[in-house]
Amino acid sequence: MVIAKDIGAAGGVPSYWEEAKAELMKRDRIMNKLIPQFGDLHLRGHHDPFTTLARSIVGQQVTAKVADVAWKKLLDISPKCTPAQIIKAGPEQLAACGLSKRKTEYILDLADHFKNKRVHTAQWDQMDDEAVIAELVRIRGIGRWTAEMFLIFNLLRPNVLPLDDPGLIQGISQNYFSGEPVSRSDAREVSANWEPYRTVATWYLWRSLDPVAVE
């Protein structure tokens, strides 16, 4: 399966967004109420794949505030956040940013993968979602959830359903099940109505929990 490259520039409106909004509002009564609440807000992409993945690793299992502090410190020692700069900084400087030993190892492994071209960034636009995920999860510290966030925020893929994301599950629970617990099969059933725009529906459910999008 070949993925069209015309998805919209990073920071701009994804090319499918307006059509997705119209389709979701037509098919889904919850989306019909939810989407208009956020006006012209839309998903904003992150252009650089290495930075996107490094930022995801820094943010794992910590609050957004803690992650932001660590990320700013990392940018002080690696202003361009390139693989070469990260490798040159080394484990001691990375740890001094507030990163755990494990996260330090993960970011160095990520940098090594990019520096030695063990990931095929130039081909990702032409690979389907599962093929990109399979390549990413071979990097230490990157699981399926991180890979799916990459598909959403870097490659701007329109039909990602991150079932391991607590925000998605909470958003479905609050908006579709009056706050009752939601299983993965429940989430899949609800999301069947969103295809091929599950990313867009997910984004609006995130906004229903937190109206301010995380950059």
Coordinates of N, CA and C in Angstrom, one line a residue:
M1 N 0.8 -1.2 0.0 CA 0.0 0.0 0.0 C 0.9 1.2 0.0
V2 N 0.7 2.1 -0.9 CA 1.4 3.4 -1.0 C 0.6 4.5 -0.4
I3 N 1.3 5.3 0.4 CA 0.7 6.4 1.1 C 0.9 7.7 0.4
A4 N -0.1 8.5 0.1 CA 0.1 9.7 -0.6 C 0.9 10.7 0.3
K5 N 1.8 11.4 -0.4 CA 2.7 12.3 0.4 C 2.0 13.6 0.6
D6 N 1.0 14.0 -0.1 CA 0.3 15.3 0.0 C -0.5 15.3 1.2
I7 N 0.1 15.4 2.4 CA -0.7 15.4 3.7 C -0.7 16.7 4.4
G8 N -0.1 17.7 3.8 CA 0.0 19.0 4.4 C 1.3 19.3 5.1
A9 N 1.8 20.5 5.0 CA 3.1 20.8 5.6 C 3.0 20.7 7.1
A10 N 4.1 20.4 7.8 CA 4.2 20.4 9.2 C 3.7 21.8 9.8
G11 N 2.8 21.7 10.7 CA 2.3 23.0 11.3 C 1.1 23.5 10.6
G12 N 0.9 23.1 9.3 CA -0.3 23.5 8.5 C -1.4 22.5 8.7
V13 N -2.5 22.8 8.1 CA -3.7 21.9 8.2 C -3.5 20.6 7.4
P14 N -3.6 19.5 8.0 CA -3.4 18.2 7.1 C -4.5 18.3 6.0
S15 N -4.1 17.8 4.8 CA -4.9 18.0 3.6 C -6.3 17.3 3.8
Y16 N -6.3 16.3 4.6 CA -7.6 15.5 4.8 C -8.5 16.1 5.8
W17 N -8.1 17.1 6.6 CA -8.7 17.5 7.8 C -10.2 17.9 7.6
E18 N -10.4 18.8 6.7 CA -11.8 19.4 6.5 C -12.7 18.3 6.0
E19 N -12.3 17.4 5.1 CA -13.1 16.3 4.6 C -13.4 15.4 5.8
A20 N -12.4 15.1 6.6 CA -12.6 14.2 7.7 C -13.6 14.8 8.7
K21 N -13.5 16.1 9.0 CA -14.5 16.7 9.9 C -15.9 16.5 9.4
A22 N -16.1 16.8 8.1 CA -17.4 16.7 7.5 C -18.0 15.3 7.6
E23 N -17.1 14.3 7.3 CA -17.6 12.9 7.3 C -17.9 12.5 8.7
L24 N -17.1 12.8 9.6 CA -17.3 12.4 11.0 C -18.6 13.0 11.6
M25 N -18.8 14.3 11.3 CA -20.0 14.9 11.8 C -21.3 14.4 11.1
K26 N -21.1 13.9 9.9 CA -22.3 13.3 9.2 C -22.6 11.9 9.8
R27 N -21.6 11.2 10.1 CA -21.8 9.8 10.5 C -22.0 9.6 12.0
D28 N -21.5 10.5 12.8 CA -21.4 10.2 14.3 C -22.0 11.4 15.1
R29 N -23.1 11.1 15.8 CA -23.8 12.2 16.5 C -22.9 12.8 17.6
I30 N -22.0 12.0 18.2 CA -21.1 12.6 19.2 C -20.1 13.6 18.6
M31 N -19.5 13.1 17.4 CA -18.6 14.0 16.7 C -19.3 15.2 16.2
N32 N -20.6 15.1 15.8 CA -21.3 16.2 15.3 C -21.5 17.3 16.4
K33 N -21.5 16.9 17.6 CA -21.6 17.9 18.7 C -20.2 18.4 19.1
L34 N -19.2 17.5 19.1 CA -17.9 17.8 19.6 C -17.0 18.7 18.7
I35 N -17.0 18.3 17.4 CA -16.1 19.0 16.5 C -16.3 20.5 16.4
P36 N -17.6 21.0 16.3 CA -17.8 22.4 16.2 C -17.3 23.2 17.5
Q37 N -17.1 22.5 18.6 CA -16.6 23.2 19.8 C -15.2 23.8 19.7
F38 N -14.5 23.2 18.7 CA -13.0 23.6 18.6 C -12.7 24.4 17.3
G39 N -13.7 24.9 16.7 CA -13.5 25.9 15.6 C -12.5 25.4 14.6
D40 N -11.5 26.3 14.3 CA -10.5 26.0 13.3 C -9.3 25.3 13.9
L41 N -9.3 24.8 15.1 CA -8.2 24.1 15.7 C -8.0 22.8 14.9
H42 N -6.7 22.4 14.8 CA -6.4 21.1 14.1 C -5.1 20.5 14.5
L43 N -4.9 19.3 14.2 CA -3.7 18.6 14.5 C -2.5 19.4 13.8
R44 N -1.4 19.6 14.6 CA -0.2 20.2 14.1 C 0.9 19.2 14.1
G45 N 1.5 19.0 12.9 CA 2.6 18.0 12.8 C 3.9 18.5 13.3
H46 N 4.8 17.6 13.6 CA 6.2 17.8 14.0 C 7.1 17.3 12.9
H47 N 7.8 18.2 12.3 CA 8.5 17.9 11.0 C 9.6 16.9 11.1
D48 N 10.5 17.1 12.1 CA 11.7 16.3 12.1 C 11.5 14.9 12.8
P49 N 11.7 13.8 12.2 CA 11.4 12.5 12.8 C 12.3 12.2 14.0
F50 N 13.6 12.5 14.0 CA 14.5 12.2 15.1 C 14.0 13.0 16.3
T51 N 13.7 14.3 16.2 CA 13.3 15.1 17.3 C 12.0 14.6 17.9
T52 N 11.1 14.3 17.0 CA 9.8 13.8 17.4 C 9.9 12.5 18.3
L53 N 10.8 11.6 17.9 CA 10.9 10.4 18.6 C 11.7 10.6 19.9
A54 N 12.7 11.5 19.9 CA 13.5 11.8 21.1 C 12.6 12.4 22.1
R55 N 11.7 13.3 21.7 CA 10.8 14.0 22.6 C 9.8 13.0 23.2
S56 N 9.4 12.0 22.4 CA 8.5 11.0 22.9 C 9.1 10.2 24.0
I57 N 10.4 9.9 23.8 CA 11.1 9.1 24.8 C 11.3 9.9 26.1
V58 N 11.6 11.2 26.0 CA 11.7 12.0 27.2 C 10.4 12.1 28.0
G59 N 9.3 12.1 27.2 CA 8.0 12.2 27.9 C 7.4 11.0 28.4
Q60 N 8.0 9.8 28.3 CA 7.5 8.6 28.7 C 7.4 8.5 30.2
Q61 N 6.2 8.2 30.7 CA 5.9 7.9 32.2 C 6.3 9.0 33.1
V62 N 6.2 10.2 32.6 CA 6.4 11.4 33.5 C 5.3 12.4 33.1
T63 N 5.1 13.4 34.0 CA 4.1 14.4 33.7 C 4.7 15.3 32.6
A64 N 3.8 16.1 32.0 CA 4.2 17.0 30.9 C 5.1 18.0 31.4
K65 N 4.9 18.5 32.7 CA 5.8 19.5 33.2 C 7.2 19.0 33.4
V66 N 7.4 17.8 34.0 CA 8.7 17.2 34.1 C 9.3 17.0 32.8
A67 N 8.6 16.5 31.8 CA 9.1 16.2 30.5 C 9.6 17.5 29.8
D68 N 8.8 18.6 30.0 CA 9.2 19.9 29.4 C 10.6 20.4 30.0
V69 N 10.7 20.3 31.3 CA 12.0 20.7 32.0 C 13.2 19.9 31.4
A70 N 13.0 18.6 31.4 CA 14.1 17.8 30.9 C 14.4 18.1 29.4
W71 N 13.3 18.3 28.6 CA 13.5 18.6 27.2 C 14.3 19.9 27.0
K72 N 14.0 20.9 27.7 CA 14.6 22.2 27.6 C 16.1 22.0 28.0
K73 N 16.4 21.3 29.0 CA 17.8 21.0 29.4 C 18.5 20.3 28.3
L74 N 17.8 19.3 27.7 CA 18.5 18.5 26.6 C 18.8 19.5 25.4
L75 N 17.9 20.4 25.1 CA 18.2 21.3 24.0 C 19.3 22.3 24.3
D76 N 19.5 22.5 25.6 CA 20.7 23.4 26.0 C 22.0 22.7 25.6
I77 N 22.1 21.4 25.7 CA 23.3 20.7 25.4 C 23.3 20.2 23.9
S78 N 22.1 20.2 23.3 CA 22.0 19.7 21.9 C 21.0 20.6 21.2
P79 N 21.4 21.9 20.9 CA 20.4 22.9 20.4 C 19.7 22.4 19.1
K80 N 20.3 21.7 18.3 CA 19.7 21.3 17.0 C 19.1 19.9 17.2
C81 N 19.3 19.2 18.3 CA 18.8 17.9 18.6 C 19.0 16.9 17.4
T82 N 20.3 16.9 16.9 CA 20.6 15.9 15.9 C 21.2 14.7 16.5
P83 N 21.2 13.5 15.8 CA 21.8 12.3 16.3 C 23.3 12.5 16.7
A84 N 24.0 13.3 15.8 CA 25.5 13.5 16.1 C 25.7 14.3 17.4
Q85 N 24.8 15.3 17.6 CA 25.0 16.1 18.8 C 24.6 15.3 20.1
I86 N 23.6 14.4 20.0 CA 23.2 13.6 21.1 C 24.3 12.6 21.5
I87 N 24.9 12.0 20.5 CA 26.0 11.0 20.7 C 27.2 11.7 21.3
K88 N 27.5 12.9 20.8 CA 28.6 13.7 21.3 C 28.4 14.1 22.8
A89 N 27.2 14.4 23.1 CA 26.9 14.8 24.5 C 27.2 13.7 25.5
G90 N 26.8 12.5 25.1 CA 27.1 11.3 25.9 C 26.2 11.1 27.1
P91 N 26.3 9.9 27.7 CA 25.4 9.6 28.8 C 25.4 10.5 30.0
E92 N 26.6 11.0 30.4 CA 26.6 11.8 31.6 C 25.9 13.1 31.4
Q93 N 26.1 13.8 30.3 CA 25.4 15.1 30.0 C 23.9 14.8 29.9
L94 N 23.5 13.7 29.2 CA 22.1 13.4 29.1 C 21.4 13.1 30.4
A95 N 22.1 12.4 31.3 CA 21.6 12.1 32.6 C 21.4 13.4 33.4
A96 N 22.3 14.4 33.2 CA 22.3 15.6 34.0 C 21.1 16.4 33.6
C97 N 20.4 16.1 32.4 CA 19.2 16.8 32.0 C 18.0 16.3 32.8
G98 N 18.2 15.3 33.7 CA 17.1 14.7 34.4 C 16.6 13.4 33.9
L99 N 17.3 12.9 32.9 CA 16.8 11.6 32.3 C 17.3 10.4 33.1
S100 N 16.5 9.4 33.2 CA 16.9 8.2 33.9 C 18.0 7.5 33.1
K101 N 18.6 6.5 33.7 CA 19.6 5.7 33.0 C 19.0 5.0 31.8
R102 N 17.8 4.5 32.0 CA 17.2 3.8 30.9 C 16.9 4.8 29.7
K103 N 16.3 5.9 30.0 CA 15.9 6.9 29.0 C 17.2 7.4 28.3
T104 N 18.3 7.6 29.0 CA 19.5 8.0 28.4 C 20.0 6.9 27.4
E105 N 19.9 5.7 27.8 CA 20.3 4.6 26.9 C 19.4 4.5 25.6
Y106 N 18.1 4.8 25.9 CA 17.1 4.8 24.7 C 17.4 5.9 23.7
I107 N 17.7 7.1 24.2 CA 18.0 8.2 23.3 C 19.3 8.0 22.6
L108 N 20.3 7.4 23.2 CA 21.5 7.2 22.5 C 21.3 6.1 21.5
D109 N 20.5 5.1 21.8 CA 20.2 4.0 20.8 C 19.5 4.6 19.6
L110 N 18.5 5.5 19.9 CA 17.8 6.1 18.8 C 18.7 6.9 17.9
A111 N 19.6 7.7 18.5 CA 20.6 8.5 17.8 C 21.5 7.6 16.9
D112 N 21.9 6.4 17.5 CA 22.7 5.5 16.8 C 22.0 4.9 15.6
H113 N 20.7 4.6 15.7 CA 19.9 4.1 14.6 C 19.9 5.1 13.5
F114 N 19.6 6.4 13.8 CA 19.5 7.4 12.8 C 20.9 7.7 12.2
K115 N 21.9 7.8 13.0 CA 23.3 8.2 12.5 C 23.8 7.1 11.5
N116 N 23.5 5.8 11.8 CA 24.0 4.7 11.0 C 23.0 4.2 10.0
K117 N 21.9 5.0 9.8 CA 20.9 4.8 8.8 C 20.3 3.4 8.9
R118 N 20.0 3.0 10.2 CA 19.3 1.7 10.4 C 17.8 1.9 10.4
V119 N 17.4 3.1 10.2 CA 16.0 3.4 9.9 C 15.9 4.1 8.6
H120 N 14.8 3.8 7.9 CA 14.7 4.2 6.5 C 13.7 5.4 6.4
T121 N 14.1 6.5 6.9 CA 13.2 7.7 7.0 C 12.7 8.2 5.7
A122 N 13.5 8.1 4.6 CA 13.1 8.5 3.3 C 12.0 7.7 2.7
Q123 N 11.9 6.5 3.2 CA 10.9 5.5 2.7 C 9.6 5.5 3.5
W124 N 9.6 6.2 4.6 CA 8.4 6.0 5.5 C 7.1 6.6 4.8
D125 N 7.2 7.6 4.0 CA 6.0 8.2 3.4 C 5.4 7.2 2.5
Q126 N 6.2 6.2 2.0 CA 5.6 5.2 1.0 C 5.3 3.9 1.7
M127 N 5.5 3.8 3.0 CA 5.2 2.6 3.7 C 3.9 2.7 4.4
D128 N 3.2 1.5 4.6 CA 1.9 1.6 5.3 C 2.2 1.7 6.8
D129 N 1.1 1.9 7.6 CA 1.3 2.2 9.0 C 2.0 1.1 9.7
E130 N 1.5 -0.2 9.5 CA 2.1 -1.3 10.2 C 3.6 -1.5 9.9
A131 N 4.0 -1.2 8.6 CA 5.4 -1.4 8.3 C 6.3 -0.4 9.0
V132 N 5.8 0.8 9.1 CA 6.5 1.9 9.9 C 6.6 1.5 11.3
I133 N 5.5 1.0 11.9 CA 5.5 0.6 13.3 C 6.5 -0.5 13.5
A134 N 6.5 -1.5 12.6 CA 7.4 -2.6 12.8 C 8.9 -2.2 12.8
E135 N 9.2 -1.2 12.0 CA 10.6 -0.7 11.9 C 10.9 0.1 13.2
L136 N 10.0 0.9 13.7 CA 10.2 1.8 14.8 C 10.4 0.9 16.1
V137 N 9.6 -0.1 16.3 CA 9.6 -0.8 17.6 C 10.9 -1.7 17.7
R138 N 11.7 -1.7 16.7 CA 13.0 -2.4 16.8 C 14.0 -1.5 17.6
I139 N 13.7 -0.2 17.7 CA 14.5 0.7 18.5 C 14.2 0.6 20.0
R140 N 15.2 0.5 20.8 CA 15.0 0.4 22.2 C 14.2 1.6 22.8
G141 N 13.2 1.3 23.6 CA 12.4 2.4 24.2 C 11.2 2.8 23.4
I142 N 11.1 2.3 22.2 CA 9.9 2.6 21.3 C 9.0 1.4 21.2
G143 N 7.8 1.6 21.9 CA 6.8 0.6 21.8 C 5.7 1.0 20.8
R144 N 4.7 0.2 20.7 CA 3.6 0.5 19.7 C 3.0 1.9 19.9
W145 N 2.7 2.3 21.2 CA 2.1 3.6 21.5 C 3.0 4.7 20.9
T146 N 4.3 4.7 21.2 CA 5.2 5.7 20.7 C 5.2 5.8 19.2
A147 N 5.2 4.6 18.6 CA 5.2 4.5 17.1 C 3.9 5.1 16.6
E148 N 2.8 4.8 17.2 CA 1.5 5.3 16.8 C 1.5 6.9 16.9
M149 N 2.0 7.4 18.0 CA 2.1 8.8 18.2 C 2.9 9.5 17.0
F150 N 4.0 8.7 16.6 CA 4.8 9.2 15.5 C 4.0 9.2 14.2
L151 N 3.2 8.2 14.0 CA 2.4 8.2 12.8 C 1.5 9.4 12.8
I152 N 0.9 9.7 13.9 CA -0.1 10.8 14.0 C 0.6 12.2 13.9
F153 N 1.7 12.4 14.6 CA 2.3 13.7 14.8 C 3.4 14.0 13.8
N154 N 4.0 13.0 13.3 CA 5.1 13.3 12.3 C 4.6 13.0 10.9
L155 N 4.1 11.8 10.6 CA 3.7 11.4 9.3 C 2.2 11.8 9.0
L156 N 1.5 12.3 10.0 CA 0.2 12.8 9.8 C -0.8 11.8 9.2
R157 N -0.6 10.6 9.6 CA -1.5 9.5 9.0 C -2.9 9.7 9.5
P158 N -3.9 9.5 8.6 CA -5.3 9.9 9.0 C -6.0 8.8 9.8
N159 N -5.6 7.6 9.8 CA -6.4 6.5 10.3 C -5.8 5.7 11.4
V160 N -5.1 6.4 12.3 CA -4.5 5.7 13.4 C -5.4 5.6 14.6
L161 N -5.5 4.4 15.2 CA -6.3 4.3 16.4 C -5.4 3.7 17.6
P162 N -4.9 4.6 18.4 CA -3.9 4.2 19.5 C -4.6 3.6 20.7
L163 N -5.0 2.3 20.6 CA -5.8 1.7 21.7 C -5.1 1.6 23.0
D164 N -3.7 1.8 23.0 CA -3.0 1.8 24.3 C -2.9 3.2 24.9
D165 N -3.6 4.2 24.3 CA -3.5 5.6 24.8 C -4.7 5.8 25.8
P166 N -4.3 6.1 27.0 CA -5.4 6.3 28.0 C -6.3 7.5 27.7
G167 N -5.8 8.5 27.0 CA -6.7 9.6 26.7 C -7.7 9.2 25.7
L168 N -7.4 8.4 24.7 CA -8.4 7.9 23.8 C -9.5 7.1 24.5
I169 N -9.1 6.2 25.4 CA -10.0 5.3 26.1 C -10.9 6.2 27.0
Q170 N -10.3 7.1 27.7 CA -11.0 8.0 28.6 C -12.0 8.9 27.8
G171 N -11.6 9.4 26.6 CA -12.4 10.2 25.8 C -13.6 9.4 25.3
I172 N -13.4 8.1 24.9 CA -14.5 7.3 24.5 C -15.5 7.0 25.7
S173 N -14.9 6.7 26.8 CA -15.7 6.5 28.0 C -16.6 7.6 28.3
Q174 N -16.0 8.8 28.4 CA -16.8 10.0 28.8 C -17.8 10.4 27.7
N175 N -17.5 10.3 26.5 CA -18.3 10.9 25.4 C -19.4 9.8 24.9
Y176 N -19.0 8.6 25.0 CA -19.9 7.5 24.4 C -20.6 6.6 25.4
F177 N -20.0 6.5 26.6 CA -20.4 5.5 27.6 C -20.7 6.2 29.0
S178 N -21.0 7.5 29.0 CA -21.3 8.2 30.2 C -20.4 7.9 31.4
G179 N -19.1 7.8 31.0 CA -18.1 7.6 32.1 C -17.8 6.1 32.5
E180 N -18.6 5.2 32.0 CA -18.4 3.8 32.3 C -17.1 3.3 31.7
P181 N -16.6 2.2 32.4 CA -15.3 1.7 31.8 C -15.5 1.1 30.4
V182 N -14.4 1.3 29.6 CA -14.4 0.9 28.2 C -13.3 -0.1 27.9
S183 N -13.7 -1.2 27.3 CA -12.7 -2.2 26.8 C -12.2 -1.8 25.5
R184 N -11.1 -2.5 25.1 CA -10.5 -2.3 23.8 C -11.5 -2.7 22.7
S185 N -12.3 -3.7 22.9 CA -13.3 -4.1 21.9 C -14.4 -3.1 21.8
D186 N -14.8 -2.4 22.9 CA -15.7 -1.3 22.9 C -15.2 -0.2 22.0
A187 N -13.9 0.1 22.3 CA -13.3 1.2 21.5 C -13.2 0.9 20.0
R188 N -12.9 -0.3 19.7 CA -12.9 -0.7 18.3 C -14.2 -0.6 17.6
E189 N -15.3 -1.0 18.4 CA -16.6 -0.9 17.9 C -17.0 0.5 17.6
V190 N -16.8 1.4 18.5 CA -17.1 2.8 18.4 C -16.3 3.4 17.2
S191 N -15.0 3.0 17.1 CA -14.2 3.6 16.1 C -14.4 3.1 14.7
A192 N -15.2 2.0 14.5 CA -15.5 1.5 13.2 C -16.2 2.6 12.4
N193 N -17.0 3.4 13.0 CA -17.7 4.5 12.4 C -16.8 5.6 11.9
W194 N -15.6 5.7 12.4 CA -14.7 6.8 12.1 C -13.8 6.5 10.8
E195 N -13.7 5.3 10.4 CA -12.8 5.0 9.3 C -13.1 5.8 8.1
P196 N -12.2 6.3 7.3 CA -10.7 6.1 7.5 C -10.1 7.3 8.2
Y197 N -10.8 7.9 9.1 CA -10.3 9.1 9.8 C -10.2 8.9 11.3
R198 N -9.7 7.8 11.8 CA -9.7 7.5 13.2 C -8.7 8.5 13.9
T199 N -7.7 8.9 13.2 CA -6.8 9.9 13.8 C -7.5 11.2 14.2
V200 N -8.4 11.6 13.3 CA -9.1 12.9 13.5 C -10.0 12.8 14.7
A201 N -10.8 11.7 14.7 CA -11.7 11.5 15.8 C -11.0 11.4 17.2
T202 N -9.8 10.7 17.1 CA -9.0 10.6 18.4 C -8.6 11.9 18.8
W203 N -8.1 12.8 17.9 CA -7.6 14.1 18.3 C -8.8 14.9 18.9
Y204 N -10.0 14.8 18.4 CA -11.1 15.6 19.0 C -11.5 15.0 20.4
L205 N -11.3 13.7 20.6 CA -11.6 13.1 21.9 C -10.5 13.6 22.9
W206 N -9.3 13.7 22.4 CA -8.2 14.3 23.3 C -8.6 15.7 23.7
R207 N -9.1 16.5 22.7 CA -9.5 17.9 23.0 C -10.7 18.0 24.0
S208 N -11.5 17.0 23.9 CA -12.7 17.0 24.9 C -12.2 16.8 26.3
L209 N -11.0 16.3 26.5 CA -10.4 16.1 27.8 C -9.6 17.3 28.2
D210 N -8.8 17.8 27.2 CA -7.9 18.9 27.4 C -8.0 19.8 26.1
P211 N -8.7 20.9 26.2 CA -8.9 21.8 25.0 C -7.6 22.3 24.4
V212 N -6.6 22.4 25.2 CA -5.3 22.9 24.7 C -4.4 21.8 24.2
A213 N -4.1 21.8 22.9 CA -3.3 20.8 22.3 C -1.9 20.9 22.8
V214 N -1.3 19.7 23.1 CA 0.1 19.7 23.5 C 1.0 19.9 22.2
E215 N 1.9 20.8 22.2 CA 2.8 21.0 21.1 C 3.8 19.9 21.0

